[in-house]
Short mmCIF file of C-alpha atoms in Angstrom, two decimals:
data_model
loop_
_atom_site.label_atom_id
_atom_site.label_comp_id
_atom_site.label_asym_id
_atom_site.label_seq_id
_atom_site.Cartn_x
_atom_site.Cartn_y
_atom_site.Cartn_z
CA THR Q 54 6.17 -27.33 -2.73
CA ALA Q 55 8.51 -24.69 -1.27
CA ALA Q 56 10.19 -23.91 -4.59
CA ARG Q 57 6.79 -23.55 -6.22
CA ARG Q 58 5.65 -21.15 -3.48
CA GLU Q 59 8.80 -19.08 -3.90
CA GLU Q 60 8.22 -18.95 -7.63
CA ARG Q 61 4.61 -17.81 -7.15
CA ALA Q 62 5.70 -15.17 -4.63
CA ALA Q 63 8.39 -13.93 -7.01
CA LYS Q 64 5.88 -13.76 -9.88
CA ALA Q 65 3.47 -11.80 -7.71
CA GLN Q 66 6.27 -9.43 -6.75
CA VAL Q 67 7.22 -9.00 -10.42
CA GLN Q 68 3.61 -8.15 -11.27
CA THR Q 69 3.43 -5.62 -8.44
CA LEU Q 70 6.69 -4.01 -9.49
CA GLU Q 71 5.64 -3.95 -13.15
CA ALA Q 72 2.44 -2.14 -12.16
CA ALA Q 73 4.44 0.35 -10.08
CA LEU Q 74 6.88 0.77 -12.95
CA ALA Q 75 4.05 1.41 -15.39
CA ALA Q 76 2.63 4.10 -13.09
CA ALA Q 77 6.07 5.68 -12.64
CA GLU Q 78 6.73 5.57 -16.39
CA ALA Q 79 3.38 7.24 -17.08
CA ALA Q 80 4.22 10.02 -14.62
CA ALA Q 81 7.71 10.35 -16.04
CA GLU Q 82 6.32 10.50 -19.58
CA ALA Q 83 4.31 13.55 -18.55
CA ALA Q 84 7.45 15.16 -17.15
CA ARG Q 85 9.75 14.08 -19.99
CA ALA Q 86 9.36 17.30 -21.99
CA THR Q 87 11.39 19.37 -19.54
CA SER Q 88 13.78 16.79 -18.21
CA ALA Q 89 17.08 15.62 -19.70
CA TYR Q 90 17.56 12.26 -18.05
CA SER Q 91 19.48 9.58 -19.91
CA ALA Q 92 18.72 5.88 -20.10
CA GLU Q 93 22.26 5.10 -19.00
CA ALA Q 94 21.66 6.86 -15.70
CA MET Q 95 18.63 4.65 -15.06
CA ASP Q 96 20.61 1.46 -15.79
CA ASN Q 97 23.47 2.50 -13.49
CA GLU Q 98 21.21 3.07 -10.46
CA GLU Q 99 21.38 0.60 -7.60
CA ALA Q 100 18.26 -0.99 -6.15
CA PRO Q 101 18.64 -1.70 -2.45
CA LEU Q 102 15.52 -3.88 -2.19
CA ALA Q 103 16.58 -6.35 -4.87
CA ALA Q 104 20.03 -6.73 -3.33
CA ALA Q 105 18.52 -7.40 0.09
CA MET Q 106 16.17 -10.12 -1.16
CA PRO Q 107 17.37 -13.64 -0.46
CA ARG Q 108 18.05 -15.72 -3.54
CA PRO Q 109 16.56 -19.20 -3.45
CA ALA Q 110 18.99 -22.02 -2.95
CA ALA Q 111 16.86 -24.37 -5.02
CA GLY Q 112 14.08 -23.79 -7.44
CA GLY Q 113 15.80 -23.54 -10.70
CA GLU Q 114 16.44 -21.11 -13.42
CA ASP Q 115 12.91 -19.58 -13.56
CA VAL Q 116 13.10 -18.15 -10.06
CA SER Q 117 16.55 -16.73 -10.73
CA VAL Q 118 15.28 -15.03 -13.89
CA LEU Q 119 12.36 -13.58 -11.93
CA TYR Q 120 14.67 -12.18 -9.26
CA ASP Q 121 16.82 -10.60 -11.97
CA ARG Q 122 13.70 -9.05 -13.47
CA ILE Q 123 12.66 -7.76 -10.03
CA GLU Q 124 16.08 -6.17 -9.59
CA THR Q 125 15.90 -4.47 -12.99
CA LEU Q 126 12.38 -3.20 -12.34
CA GLU Q 127 13.34 -1.84 -8.93
CA LYS Q 128 16.28 0.03 -10.44
CA ARG Q 129 14.10 1.61 -13.09
CA CYS Q 130 11.30 2.39 -10.63
CA ALA Q 131 13.72 4.05 -8.18
CA ALA Q 132 15.35 6.07 -10.96
CA LEU Q 133 11.99 7.23 -12.33
CA GLN Q 134 10.77 8.12 -8.84
CA ARG Q 135 13.88 10.27 -8.21
CA LYS Q 136 13.47 11.86 -11.62
CA LEU Q 137 9.82 12.64 -10.96
CA SER Q 138 10.52 14.08 -7.51
CA ALA Q 139 13.30 16.28 -8.86
CA GLN Q 140 11.12 17.45 -11.77
CA VAL Q 141 8.15 18.38 -9.53
CA LEU Q 142 10.38 20.44 -7.23
CA SER Q 143 12.31 22.14 -10.03
CA THR Q 144 9.27 23.25 -12.04
CA ALA Q 145 7.23 24.54 -9.14
CA GLY Q 146 8.04 28.18 -9.79
CA GLN Q 147 9.13 30.95 -7.51
CA ALA Q 148 7.15 31.29 -4.31
CA GLY Q 149 9.04 34.21 -2.84
CA GLY Q 150 11.67 34.44 -0.16
CA GLY Q 151 14.15 32.39 -2.16
CA GLN Q 152 11.94 29.30 -2.28
CA SER Q 153 11.91 27.22 -5.42
CA HIS Q 154 8.46 25.82 -4.69
CA PRO Q 155 5.52 26.74 -2.48
CA ILE Q 156 6.01 25.71 1.12
CA TRP Q 157 2.76 23.72 1.07
CA LEU Q 158 3.72 21.59 -1.97
CA PRO Q 159 5.22 18.64 -0.04
CA TRP Q 160 2.07 18.43 2.09
CA VAL Q 161 -0.19 18.40 -0.99
CA VAL Q 162 1.97 15.76 -2.69
CA SER Q 163 2.01 13.55 0.42
CA LYS Q 164 -1.75 13.82 0.97
CA LEU Q 165 -3.11 13.93 -2.60
CA GLY Q 166 -0.32 12.63 -4.80
CA PRO Q 167 2.07 14.09 -7.38
CA ARG Q 168 -0.60 14.87 -9.97
CA ALA Q 169 -2.59 16.95 -7.49
CA GLY Q 170 0.66 18.63 -6.45
CA ALA Q 171 1.48 19.53 -10.05
CA PHE Q 172 -2.06 20.83 -10.60
CA SER Q 173 -1.98 22.89 -7.39
CA VAL Q 174 1.34 24.43 -8.45
CA LEU Q 175 -0.21 25.33 -11.80
CA VAL Q 176 -3.24 26.90 -10.10
CA PHE Q 177 -0.89 28.77 -7.76
CA SER Q 178 1.67 29.90 -10.33
CA VAL Q 179 -0.69 31.54 -12.84
CA PRO Q 180 -2.16 34.21 -10.51
CA ASP Q 181 1.17 34.49 -8.68
CA LYS Q 182 2.98 35.32 -11.91
CA ALA Q 183 0.28 37.83 -12.91
CA LEU Q 184 0.43 39.57 -9.53
CA ARG Q 185 4.23 39.68 -9.61
CA ASN Q 186 4.17 41.21 -13.10
CA PHE Q 187 1.61 43.78 -11.94
CA THR Q 188 3.78 44.66 -8.94
CA GLN Q 189 6.88 45.00 -11.12
CA ARG Q 190 5.02 47.34 -13.50
CA LEU Q 191 3.86 49.45 -10.54
CA LEU Q 192 7.40 49.71 -9.24
CA LYS Q 193 8.69 50.86 -12.64
CA HIS Q 194 6.21 53.74 -12.93
CA ASN Q 195 5.93 56.24 -10.08
CA VAL Q 196 2.53 57.53 -11.19
CA GLY Q 197 1.03 54.05 -11.18
CA LEU Q 198 2.49 53.38 -7.76
CA TRP Q 199 1.01 56.58 -6.32
CA ILE Q 200 -2.37 55.82 -7.88
CA PHE Q 201 -2.25 52.38 -6.27
CA TYR Q 202 -1.42 53.86 -2.84
CA VAL Q 203 -4.18 56.47 -3.09
CA HIS Q 204 -6.59 53.74 -4.12
CA LEU Q 205 -5.67 51.71 -1.00
CA LEU Q 206 -6.00 54.78 1.21
CA LEU Q 207 -9.49 55.50 -0.16
CA LEU Q 208 -10.60 51.90 0.33
CA TYR Q 209 -9.40 51.80 3.93
CA THR Q 210 -11.03 55.18 4.62
CA MET Q 211 -14.34 53.97 3.21
CA ALA Q 212 -14.17 50.75 5.24
CA ALA Q 213 -13.42 52.65 8.44
CA SER Q 214 -16.23 55.13 7.83
CA CYS Q 215 -18.76 52.31 7.56
CA GLY Q 216 -18.00 51.29 11.12
CA LEU Q 217 -17.88 54.84 12.48
CA PHE Q 218 -21.08 56.17 10.97
CA SER Q 219 -23.29 53.14 11.42
CA PHE Q 220 -26.16 53.48 13.83
CA THR Q 221 -28.70 51.04 15.14
CA ASP Q 222 -32.34 51.33 14.30
CA PRO Q 223 -34.37 50.94 17.53
CA SER Q 224 -37.29 49.48 15.58
CA SER Q 225 -35.28 46.67 13.97
CA PRO Q 226 -36.17 43.12 15.05
CA VAL Q 227 -32.53 42.40 15.90
CA GLU Q 228 -32.45 45.25 18.38
CA ALA Q 229 -35.73 44.08 19.91
CA LEU Q 230 -34.27 40.60 20.44
CA ASN Q 231 -31.06 42.05 21.89
CA LYS Q 232 -33.10 44.16 24.30
CA GLN Q 233 -35.20 41.18 25.43
CA MET Q 234 -32.10 39.04 25.94
CA SER Q 235 -30.31 41.72 27.96
CA GLN Q 236 -33.40 42.17 30.17
CA ALA Q 237 -33.53 38.41 30.71
CA GLY Q 238 -29.84 38.43 31.69
CA VAL Q 239 -28.67 36.16 28.85
CA GLY Q 240 -26.37 38.53 26.99
#
């Protein structure tokens, strides 16, 4: 009857929340090494969804126990989600300009998930750190800095000379096609 349906719906909701909690706990377990989050803080969190759910007027003790379990699971899930979000943003590394994480991280997390976001930050931070260290070493030593600038000047000079001193070979097949197209009025 109606009480039975409510009980089945509550059990299904408990199973869904337990699955979400298991996923959140697995993600939090990965982040646990760097985070100092206490169990008391998780128990003191409020779960707005459980409070908004209507309690059954009839149906007995089993449904009431299930709703209590749902409320507890929602509190833990919300606390773990906040913990995970805070941990991803705090460990993202310096991206420059005073940012604590790359500007594209929220997009990656929203499209691909938190694991892909953490992996992309790792892939970003390794070369970023190496390049920043290289730049700092150049700035400390004037000779290295001047060698770097001369190196850039030579590269740009070589690239510009390729465009200036290139000539077209009239016997090349590309030039023959260009000539035919210009005579036909296409190009």
